[in-house]
Structure formats: structure tokens, C-alpha cells
Short mmCIF file of C-alpha atoms and ligand atoms in Angstrom, two decimals:
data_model
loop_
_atom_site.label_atom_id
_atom_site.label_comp_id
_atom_site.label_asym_id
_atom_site.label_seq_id
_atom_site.Cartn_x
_atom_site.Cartn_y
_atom_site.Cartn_z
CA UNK A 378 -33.49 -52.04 -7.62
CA UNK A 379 -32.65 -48.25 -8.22
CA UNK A 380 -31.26 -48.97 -11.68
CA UNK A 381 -34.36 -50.58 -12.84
CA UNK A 382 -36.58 -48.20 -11.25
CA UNK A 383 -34.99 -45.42 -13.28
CA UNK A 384 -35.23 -46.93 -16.40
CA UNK A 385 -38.97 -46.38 -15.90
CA UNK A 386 -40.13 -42.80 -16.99
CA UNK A 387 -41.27 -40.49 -13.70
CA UNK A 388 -44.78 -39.15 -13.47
CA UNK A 389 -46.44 -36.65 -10.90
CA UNK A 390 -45.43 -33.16 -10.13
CA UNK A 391 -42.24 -32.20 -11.52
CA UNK A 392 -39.47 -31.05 -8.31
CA UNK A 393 -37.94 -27.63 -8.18
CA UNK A 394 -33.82 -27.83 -7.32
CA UNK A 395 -32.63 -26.68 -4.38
CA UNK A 396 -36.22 -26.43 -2.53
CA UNK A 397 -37.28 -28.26 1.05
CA UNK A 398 -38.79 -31.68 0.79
CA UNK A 399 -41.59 -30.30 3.47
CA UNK A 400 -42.94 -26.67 3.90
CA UNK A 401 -45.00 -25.26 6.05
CA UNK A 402 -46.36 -21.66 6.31
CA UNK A 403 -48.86 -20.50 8.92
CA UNK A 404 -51.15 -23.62 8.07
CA UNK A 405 -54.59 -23.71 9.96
CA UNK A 406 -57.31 -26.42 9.57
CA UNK A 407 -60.68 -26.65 11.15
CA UNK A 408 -62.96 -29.77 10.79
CA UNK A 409 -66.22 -27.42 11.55
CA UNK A 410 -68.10 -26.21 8.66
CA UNK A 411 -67.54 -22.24 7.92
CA UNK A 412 -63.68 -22.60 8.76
CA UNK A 413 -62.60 -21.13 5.89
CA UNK A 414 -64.76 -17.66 6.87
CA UNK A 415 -62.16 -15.63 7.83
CA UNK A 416 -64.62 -13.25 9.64
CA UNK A 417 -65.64 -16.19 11.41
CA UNK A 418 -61.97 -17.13 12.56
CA UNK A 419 -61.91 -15.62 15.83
CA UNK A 420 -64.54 -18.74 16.93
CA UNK A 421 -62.70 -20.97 14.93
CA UNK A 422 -61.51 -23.91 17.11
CA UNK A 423 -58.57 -25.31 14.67
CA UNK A 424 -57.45 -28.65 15.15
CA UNK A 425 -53.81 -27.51 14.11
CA UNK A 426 -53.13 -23.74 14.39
CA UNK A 427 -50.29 -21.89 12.38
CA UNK A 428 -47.67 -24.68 12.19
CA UNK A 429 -45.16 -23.56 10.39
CA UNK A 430 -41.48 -25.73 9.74
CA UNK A 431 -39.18 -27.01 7.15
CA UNK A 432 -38.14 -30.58 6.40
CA UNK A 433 -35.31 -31.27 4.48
CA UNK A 434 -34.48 -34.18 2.15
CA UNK A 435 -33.67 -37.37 3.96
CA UNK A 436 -34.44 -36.26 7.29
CA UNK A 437 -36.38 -37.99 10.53
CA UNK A 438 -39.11 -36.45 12.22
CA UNK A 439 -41.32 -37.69 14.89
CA UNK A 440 -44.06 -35.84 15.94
CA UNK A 441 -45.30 -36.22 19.41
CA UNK A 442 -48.29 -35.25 21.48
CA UNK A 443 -51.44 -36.06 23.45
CA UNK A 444 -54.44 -37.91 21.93
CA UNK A 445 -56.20 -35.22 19.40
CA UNK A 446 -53.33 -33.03 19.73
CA UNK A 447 -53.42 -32.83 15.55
CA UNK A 448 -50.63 -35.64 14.32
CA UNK A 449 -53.25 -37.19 11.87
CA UNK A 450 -54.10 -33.90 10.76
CA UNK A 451 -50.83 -32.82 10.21
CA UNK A 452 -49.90 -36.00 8.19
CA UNK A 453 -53.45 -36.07 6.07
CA UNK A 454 -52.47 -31.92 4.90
CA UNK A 455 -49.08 -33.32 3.71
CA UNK A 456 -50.40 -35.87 1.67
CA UNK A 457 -53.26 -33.51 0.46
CA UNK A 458 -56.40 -35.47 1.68
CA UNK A 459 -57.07 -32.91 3.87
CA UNK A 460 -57.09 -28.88 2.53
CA UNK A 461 -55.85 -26.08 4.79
CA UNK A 462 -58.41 -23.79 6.16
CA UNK A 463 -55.25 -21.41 6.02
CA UNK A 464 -51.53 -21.14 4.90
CA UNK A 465 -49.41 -22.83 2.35
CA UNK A 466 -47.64 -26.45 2.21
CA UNK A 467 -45.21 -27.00 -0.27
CA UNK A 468 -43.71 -30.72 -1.33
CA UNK A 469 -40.70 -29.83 -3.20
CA UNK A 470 -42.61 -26.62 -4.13
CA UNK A 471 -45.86 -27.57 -5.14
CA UNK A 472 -48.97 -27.86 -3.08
CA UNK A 473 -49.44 -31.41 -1.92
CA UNK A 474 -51.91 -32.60 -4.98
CA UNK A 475 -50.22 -34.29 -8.06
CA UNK A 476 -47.37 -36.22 -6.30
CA UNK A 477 -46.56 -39.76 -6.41
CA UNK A 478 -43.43 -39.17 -4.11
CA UNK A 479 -45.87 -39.17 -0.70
CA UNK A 480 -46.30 -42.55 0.38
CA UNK A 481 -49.02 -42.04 3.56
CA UNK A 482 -49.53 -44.94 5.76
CA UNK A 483 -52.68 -44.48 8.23
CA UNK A 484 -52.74 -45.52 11.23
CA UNK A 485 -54.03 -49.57 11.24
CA UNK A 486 -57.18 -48.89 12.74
CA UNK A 487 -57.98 -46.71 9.69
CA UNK A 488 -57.17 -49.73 7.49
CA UNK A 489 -59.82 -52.49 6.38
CA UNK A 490 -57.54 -55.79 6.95
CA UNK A 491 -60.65 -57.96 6.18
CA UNK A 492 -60.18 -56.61 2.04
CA UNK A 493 -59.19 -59.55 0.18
CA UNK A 494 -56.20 -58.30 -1.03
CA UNK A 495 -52.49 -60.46 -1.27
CA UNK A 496 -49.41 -58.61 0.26
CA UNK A 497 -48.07 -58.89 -3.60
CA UNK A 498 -50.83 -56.63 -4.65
CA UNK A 499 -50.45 -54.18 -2.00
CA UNK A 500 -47.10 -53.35 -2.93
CA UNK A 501 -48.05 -53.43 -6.72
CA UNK A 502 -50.51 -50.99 -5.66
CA UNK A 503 -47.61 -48.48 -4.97
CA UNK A 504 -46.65 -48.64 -8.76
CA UNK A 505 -49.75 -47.51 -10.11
CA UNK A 506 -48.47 -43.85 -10.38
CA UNK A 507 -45.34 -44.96 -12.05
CA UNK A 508 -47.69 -47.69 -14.45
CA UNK A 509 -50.21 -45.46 -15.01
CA UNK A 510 -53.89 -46.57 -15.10
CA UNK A 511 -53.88 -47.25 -18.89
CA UNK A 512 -51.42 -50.71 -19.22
CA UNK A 513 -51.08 -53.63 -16.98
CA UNK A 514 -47.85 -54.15 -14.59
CA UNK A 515 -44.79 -55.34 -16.46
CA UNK A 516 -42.85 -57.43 -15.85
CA UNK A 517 -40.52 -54.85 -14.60
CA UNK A 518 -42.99 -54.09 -12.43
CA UNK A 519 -43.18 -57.41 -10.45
CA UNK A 520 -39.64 -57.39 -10.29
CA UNK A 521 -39.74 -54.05 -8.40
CA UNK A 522 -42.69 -55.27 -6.13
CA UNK A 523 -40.24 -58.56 -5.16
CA UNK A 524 -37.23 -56.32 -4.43
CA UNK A 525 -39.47 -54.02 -2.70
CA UNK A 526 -40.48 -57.00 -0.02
CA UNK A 527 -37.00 -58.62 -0.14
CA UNK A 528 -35.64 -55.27 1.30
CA UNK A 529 -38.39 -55.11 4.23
CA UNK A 530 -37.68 -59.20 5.18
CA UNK A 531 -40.93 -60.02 3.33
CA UNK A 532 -40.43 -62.21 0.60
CA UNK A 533 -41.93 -65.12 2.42
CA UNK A 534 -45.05 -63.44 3.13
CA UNK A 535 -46.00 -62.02 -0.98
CA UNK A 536 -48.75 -64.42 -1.59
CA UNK A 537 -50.47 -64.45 2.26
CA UNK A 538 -53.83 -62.21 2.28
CA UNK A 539 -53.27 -58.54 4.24
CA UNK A 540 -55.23 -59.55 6.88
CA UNK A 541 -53.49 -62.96 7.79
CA UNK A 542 -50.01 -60.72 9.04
CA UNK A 543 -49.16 -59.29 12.51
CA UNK A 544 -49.14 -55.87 12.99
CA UNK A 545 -45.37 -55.06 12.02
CA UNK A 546 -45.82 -57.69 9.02
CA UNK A 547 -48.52 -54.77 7.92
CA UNK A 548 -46.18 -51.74 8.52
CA UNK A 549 -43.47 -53.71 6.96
CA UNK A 550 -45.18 -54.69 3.46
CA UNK A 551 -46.76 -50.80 3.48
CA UNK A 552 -43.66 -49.79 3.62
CA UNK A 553 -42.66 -51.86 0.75
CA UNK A 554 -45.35 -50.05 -1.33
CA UNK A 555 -43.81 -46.99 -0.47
CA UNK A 556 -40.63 -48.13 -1.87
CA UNK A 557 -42.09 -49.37 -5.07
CA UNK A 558 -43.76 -46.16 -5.45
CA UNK A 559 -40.17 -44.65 -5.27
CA UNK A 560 -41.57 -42.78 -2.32
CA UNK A 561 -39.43 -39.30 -1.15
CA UNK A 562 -41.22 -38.65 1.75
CA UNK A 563 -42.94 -41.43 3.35
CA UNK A 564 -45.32 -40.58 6.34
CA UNK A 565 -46.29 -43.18 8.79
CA UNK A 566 -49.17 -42.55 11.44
CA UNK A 567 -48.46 -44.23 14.41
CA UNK A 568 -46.81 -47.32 12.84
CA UNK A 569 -45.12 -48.13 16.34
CA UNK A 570 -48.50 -48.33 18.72
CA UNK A 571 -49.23 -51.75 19.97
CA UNK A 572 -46.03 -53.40 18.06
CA UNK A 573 -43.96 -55.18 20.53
CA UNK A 574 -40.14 -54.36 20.88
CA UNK A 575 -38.63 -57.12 17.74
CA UNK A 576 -41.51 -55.21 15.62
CA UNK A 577 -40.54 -52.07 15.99
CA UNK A 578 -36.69 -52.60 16.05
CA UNK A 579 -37.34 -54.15 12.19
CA UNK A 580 -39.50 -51.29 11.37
CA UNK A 581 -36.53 -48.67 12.00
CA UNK A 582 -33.86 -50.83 10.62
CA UNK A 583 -35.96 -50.51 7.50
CA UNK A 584 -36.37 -46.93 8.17
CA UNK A 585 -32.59 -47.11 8.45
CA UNK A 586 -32.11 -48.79 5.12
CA UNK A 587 -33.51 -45.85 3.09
CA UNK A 588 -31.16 -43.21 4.28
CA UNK A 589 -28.75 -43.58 1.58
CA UNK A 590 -32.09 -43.34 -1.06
CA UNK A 591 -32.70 -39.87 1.05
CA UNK A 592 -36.08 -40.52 1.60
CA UNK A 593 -37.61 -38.12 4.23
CA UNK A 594 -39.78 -40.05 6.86
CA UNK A 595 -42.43 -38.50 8.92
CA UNK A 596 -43.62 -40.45 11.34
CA UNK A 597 -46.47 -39.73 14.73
CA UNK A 598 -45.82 -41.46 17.38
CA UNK A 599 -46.91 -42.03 21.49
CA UNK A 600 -43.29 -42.99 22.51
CA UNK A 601 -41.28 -40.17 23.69
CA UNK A 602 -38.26 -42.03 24.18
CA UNK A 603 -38.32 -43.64 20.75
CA UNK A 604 -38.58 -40.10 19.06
CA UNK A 605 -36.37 -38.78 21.04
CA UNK A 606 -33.85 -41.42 20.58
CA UNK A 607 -34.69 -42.81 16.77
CA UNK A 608 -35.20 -39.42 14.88
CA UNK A 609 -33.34 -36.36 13.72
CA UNK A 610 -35.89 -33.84 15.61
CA UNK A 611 -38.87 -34.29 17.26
CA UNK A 612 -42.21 -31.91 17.00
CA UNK A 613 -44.13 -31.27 20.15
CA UNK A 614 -47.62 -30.10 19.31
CA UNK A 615 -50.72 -29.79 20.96
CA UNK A 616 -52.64 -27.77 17.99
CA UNK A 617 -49.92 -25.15 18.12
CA UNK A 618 -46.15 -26.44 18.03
CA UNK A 619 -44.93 -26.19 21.39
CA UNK A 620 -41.16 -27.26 20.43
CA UNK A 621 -39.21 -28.44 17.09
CA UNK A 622 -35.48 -29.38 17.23
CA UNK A 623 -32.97 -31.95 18.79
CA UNK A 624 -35.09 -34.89 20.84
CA UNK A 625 -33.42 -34.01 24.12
CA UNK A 626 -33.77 -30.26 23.63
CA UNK A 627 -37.71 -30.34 23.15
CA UNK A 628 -38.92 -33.01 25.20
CA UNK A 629 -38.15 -30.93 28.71
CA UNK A 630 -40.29 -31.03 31.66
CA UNK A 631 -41.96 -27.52 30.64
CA UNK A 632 -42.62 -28.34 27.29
CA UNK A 633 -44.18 -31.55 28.05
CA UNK A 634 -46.26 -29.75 30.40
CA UNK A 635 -47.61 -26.94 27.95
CA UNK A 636 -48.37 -30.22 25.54
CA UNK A 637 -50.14 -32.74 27.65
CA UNK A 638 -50.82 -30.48 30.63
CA UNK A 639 -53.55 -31.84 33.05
CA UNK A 640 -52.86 -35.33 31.65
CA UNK A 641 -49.40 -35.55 32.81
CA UNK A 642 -47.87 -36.50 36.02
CA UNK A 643 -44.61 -35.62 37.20
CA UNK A 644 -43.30 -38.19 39.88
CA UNK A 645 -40.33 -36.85 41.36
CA UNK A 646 -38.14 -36.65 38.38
CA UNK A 647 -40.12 -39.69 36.36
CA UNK A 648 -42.82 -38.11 34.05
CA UNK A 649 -46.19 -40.44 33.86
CA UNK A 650 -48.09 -39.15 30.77
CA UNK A 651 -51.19 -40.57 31.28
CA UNK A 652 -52.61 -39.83 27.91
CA UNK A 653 -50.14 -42.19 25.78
CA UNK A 654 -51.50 -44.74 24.04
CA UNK A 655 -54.60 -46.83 22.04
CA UNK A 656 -57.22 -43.70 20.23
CA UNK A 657 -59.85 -45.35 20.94
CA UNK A 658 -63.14 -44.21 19.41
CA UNK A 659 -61.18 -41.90 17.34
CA UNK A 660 -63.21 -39.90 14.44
CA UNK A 661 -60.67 -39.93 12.03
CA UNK A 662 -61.76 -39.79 8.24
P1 ADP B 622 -54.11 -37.02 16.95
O1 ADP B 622 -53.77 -37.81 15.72
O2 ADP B 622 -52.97 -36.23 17.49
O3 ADP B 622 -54.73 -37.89 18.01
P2 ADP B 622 -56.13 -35.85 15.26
O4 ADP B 622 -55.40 -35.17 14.17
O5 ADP B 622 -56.76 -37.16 14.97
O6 ADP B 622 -55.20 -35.93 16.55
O7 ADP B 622 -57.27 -34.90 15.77
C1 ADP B 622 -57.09 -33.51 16.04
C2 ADP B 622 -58.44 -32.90 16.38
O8 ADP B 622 -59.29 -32.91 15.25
C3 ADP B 622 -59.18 -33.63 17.50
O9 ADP B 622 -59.86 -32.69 18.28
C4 ADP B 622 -60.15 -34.50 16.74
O10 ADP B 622 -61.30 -34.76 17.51
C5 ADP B 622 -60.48 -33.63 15.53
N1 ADP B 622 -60.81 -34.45 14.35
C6 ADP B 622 -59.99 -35.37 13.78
N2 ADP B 622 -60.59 -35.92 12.70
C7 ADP B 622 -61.82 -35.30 12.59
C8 ADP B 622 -62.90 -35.42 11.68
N3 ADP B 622 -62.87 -36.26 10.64
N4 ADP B 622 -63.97 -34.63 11.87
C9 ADP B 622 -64.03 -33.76 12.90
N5 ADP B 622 -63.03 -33.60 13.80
C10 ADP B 622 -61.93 -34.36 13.65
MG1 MG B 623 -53.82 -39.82 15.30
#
């Protein structure tokens, strides 16, 4: 597939050498009207507050952390649907707008499945930035939506509406898209929640399959032990970053407690977080 994609001219944001995939500097966002008034900061309540980190090409990073703790937010300022209220986030360099390398995959309840849409034209959807909006998909193009699926164990499922899949069937063929959008850095919200085990073992061996591309994946999760034993490092945060590094070395008893505090329950040496799973009536965009 990589040969043909590269015979097709890139758009978007050009990359500067030698630069992070992922930067962040002191970034701040508030959902409240009047959070960009810095006198008015003090009163500000942020729903993430000076995060600052690095991500480099190719890497794997989960990031963990109660219900509302800011994961969403996170992932909508890296794709650039959401603006900072303060700080700077650089893709490759640039500020998040003007990229076709982000490939952002909400979480499913954010996702209308009803939309009478086939998986083939999902994933052809993730070559419009390549296409551009002014000529129809070549045939090129269909070839790179069918390797696309054949490389996520899809091919069977191309002509079946969106809605008709399971759950990891969804994550799979979105993740196709990403690939025929020649995605760098592919973010995933929650893609794991309410998959059973099969499900989510395909999803990482997919995830696996694009190391050697060095796609960086950025994914939020509820599972502690899968980020902990899946990914490069994990982020703790609860609005703030309470720990970013090496699975093991940030998921400790103390940090765990700073993150989910009063909704965690230490049992002897078993940790019960009782905040883990299903947002529901979340007020995402
Ligand atoms: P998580 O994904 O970790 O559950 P979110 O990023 O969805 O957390 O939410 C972080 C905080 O921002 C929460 O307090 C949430 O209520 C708030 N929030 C999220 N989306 C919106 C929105 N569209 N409008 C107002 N507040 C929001
Ligand atoms: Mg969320």
C-alpha cells in the first residue's frame, strides 16, 4: 500500500525535520464563557490545567483517569476542534489546524451509527484530504480504501452499513480511515470501553501493525492494566497531570490516589477504582 500511497501528492501542513510529533506547552482550556480573560483566570475552573509533554514519532500513549478528568479534552485540542484558553500545541510544529496527518476517533457514543453510510465510504472518507474536494476518488483511491480494510481483517465487512457492525468492527474500519488518510498520529477516545477481550486483542494487534509506518497513537482509556501493559507511557491526569512515564512507574498507589481520590478504594493491596467505566450522560461536544 505505501508505494501507491506515495505516488499520490501530500496536502496539509507541511512537517518541520527533526521536531516532536506532539507538543505541549502550559495548555489550559475552560468550557465557561470569559476563559480566555486572563484577569478573570484566578476563577477560572479549567477542565485541563497546564499540561505540558512531548510525544515522539511512533510512540504509545495511554492516558488514564477518572470520569471528567479531561481525556476528551485533551484529544479534541490535539486535533484542533477545541482552542486552548492558554499555551501552545504543536503537531510537527504547527498548531493543530491544517493537518491531514490527525486521524481522531471519538468515543462511539459521540458517533451517529444510524447515518446511512457503507463501511467502504467511511474509509474513503479518510482520503478526502489526500483527493481533495474538487475530483472524484480514483481508482487509486479505492484501491487504498481495500488495502486499508484488508490490513484491519475487514474486507468482508466493505459493503455492510456502519451501523450493522459490533463495536470493535467500528473501531476497526475507523481505524482503516485513519490509514487511508496516511494518518501520523492517530488518536482514539476510549476505543477499548465495553469491547470484550477478542475485540480489543484485534484492536492492538492492529495498533501493533503500524509500528513499522511510525505512526504515533494516542489513545484514553478506563483500563489501567491495559495502559500499563499495552503502551510505551501512560499519562495520569485529573485536570493537572499527576504522572507521565513508564506504566509501572506512574500507576502507584499515591498517584492513583491524587487522580481518582475519594472514588478509589484500596483493599488491602487490591485497588477498587470505583469510577472506571460507561460516561454516562456525558456533555461532550
Ligand atoms: P473525560 O473524557 O476524562 O471523562 P472530559 O474531557 O469529557 O473528561 O471532560 C472534562 C471536563 O470538562 C468535565 O468537567 C466535563 O464536564 C467538562 N466538559 C466536557 N465537555 C464539555 C462541554 N462541551 N461543555 C462544557 N463542559 C464540558
Ligand atoms: Mg471522555
Amino acid at each position: 500500500m505505501t508505494e501507491m500511497v506515495k505516488q499520490i501528492k501530500r496536502r496539509g501542513v507541511s512537517h518541520e525535520p527533526g521536531l516532536p510529533t506532539l507538543e505541549m506547552k502550559h495548555v489550559s482550556v475552560a468550557y465557561a464563557a470569559g476563559a480566555n480573560d486572563v484577569t478573570s483566570a484566578r476563577s477560572t475552573q479549567y477542565a485541563v490545567e497546564d499540561v505540558t509533554f512531548r510525544v515522539g514519532a511512533g510512540e504509545r500513549i495511554a492516558i488514564v483517569g477518572p470520569n471528567g478528568a479531561g481525556k476528551s479534552t485533551l484529544l479534541k485540542l490535539i486535533v484542533g476542534t477545541l482552542k486552548p484558553s492558554q499555551g501552545e500545541i504543536d503537531i510537527f510544529g504547527h498548531g493543530p489546524d491544517g493537518h491531514i496527518c490527525i486521524a481522531y476517533v471519538p468515543q462511539r457514543s459521540q458517533i451517529d451509527w444510524s447515518f446511512p453510510v457503507t463501511v467502504e465510504d467511511v474509509v474513503m472518507m479518510g482520503r478526502a484530504g489526500q483527493i481533495g474536494f474538487f475530483r472524484w476518488p480514483r481508482r487509486a483511491d479505492w484501491q487504498v480504501v481495500k488495502a486499508c480494510l484488508a490490513r484491519v481483517n475487514a474486507t468482508h465487512l466493505a459493503k455492510k452499513q456502519i451501523g450493522e457492525l459490533s463495536g470493535g468492527q467500528q473501531q476497526r474500519v475507523f481505524i482503516a480511515r485513519a490509514l487511508a488518510q496516511e494518518a501520523e498520529l492517530l488518536l482514539l477516545d476510549e476505543p477499548l470501553t465495553g469491547l470484550d477481550i477478542p475485540s480489543q486483542d484485534a484492536i492492538f494487534e492492529v495498533l501493533e501493525s503500524l509500528r513499522p509506518d511510525g505512526v504515533t497513537v494516542v489513545v484514553s482509556t478506563h483500563d489501567l492494566n491495559m495502559a500499563a501493559e499495552r503502551f510505551d507511557r501512560v499519562m495520569l491526569i485529573n485536570r493537572k497531570v499527576v504522572a507521565l512515564g513508564e506504566g509501572t512507574a506512574v500507576l502507584t498507589t499515591e498517584n492513583l490516589m491524587t487522580a481518582y481520590g475519594g472514588h478509589m478504594h484500596v483493599v488491602g493491596d487490591d485497588m477498587l477504582l470505583a469510577d472506571t467505566c460507561c460516561d454516562h450522560g456525558e456533555e461532550n461536544q
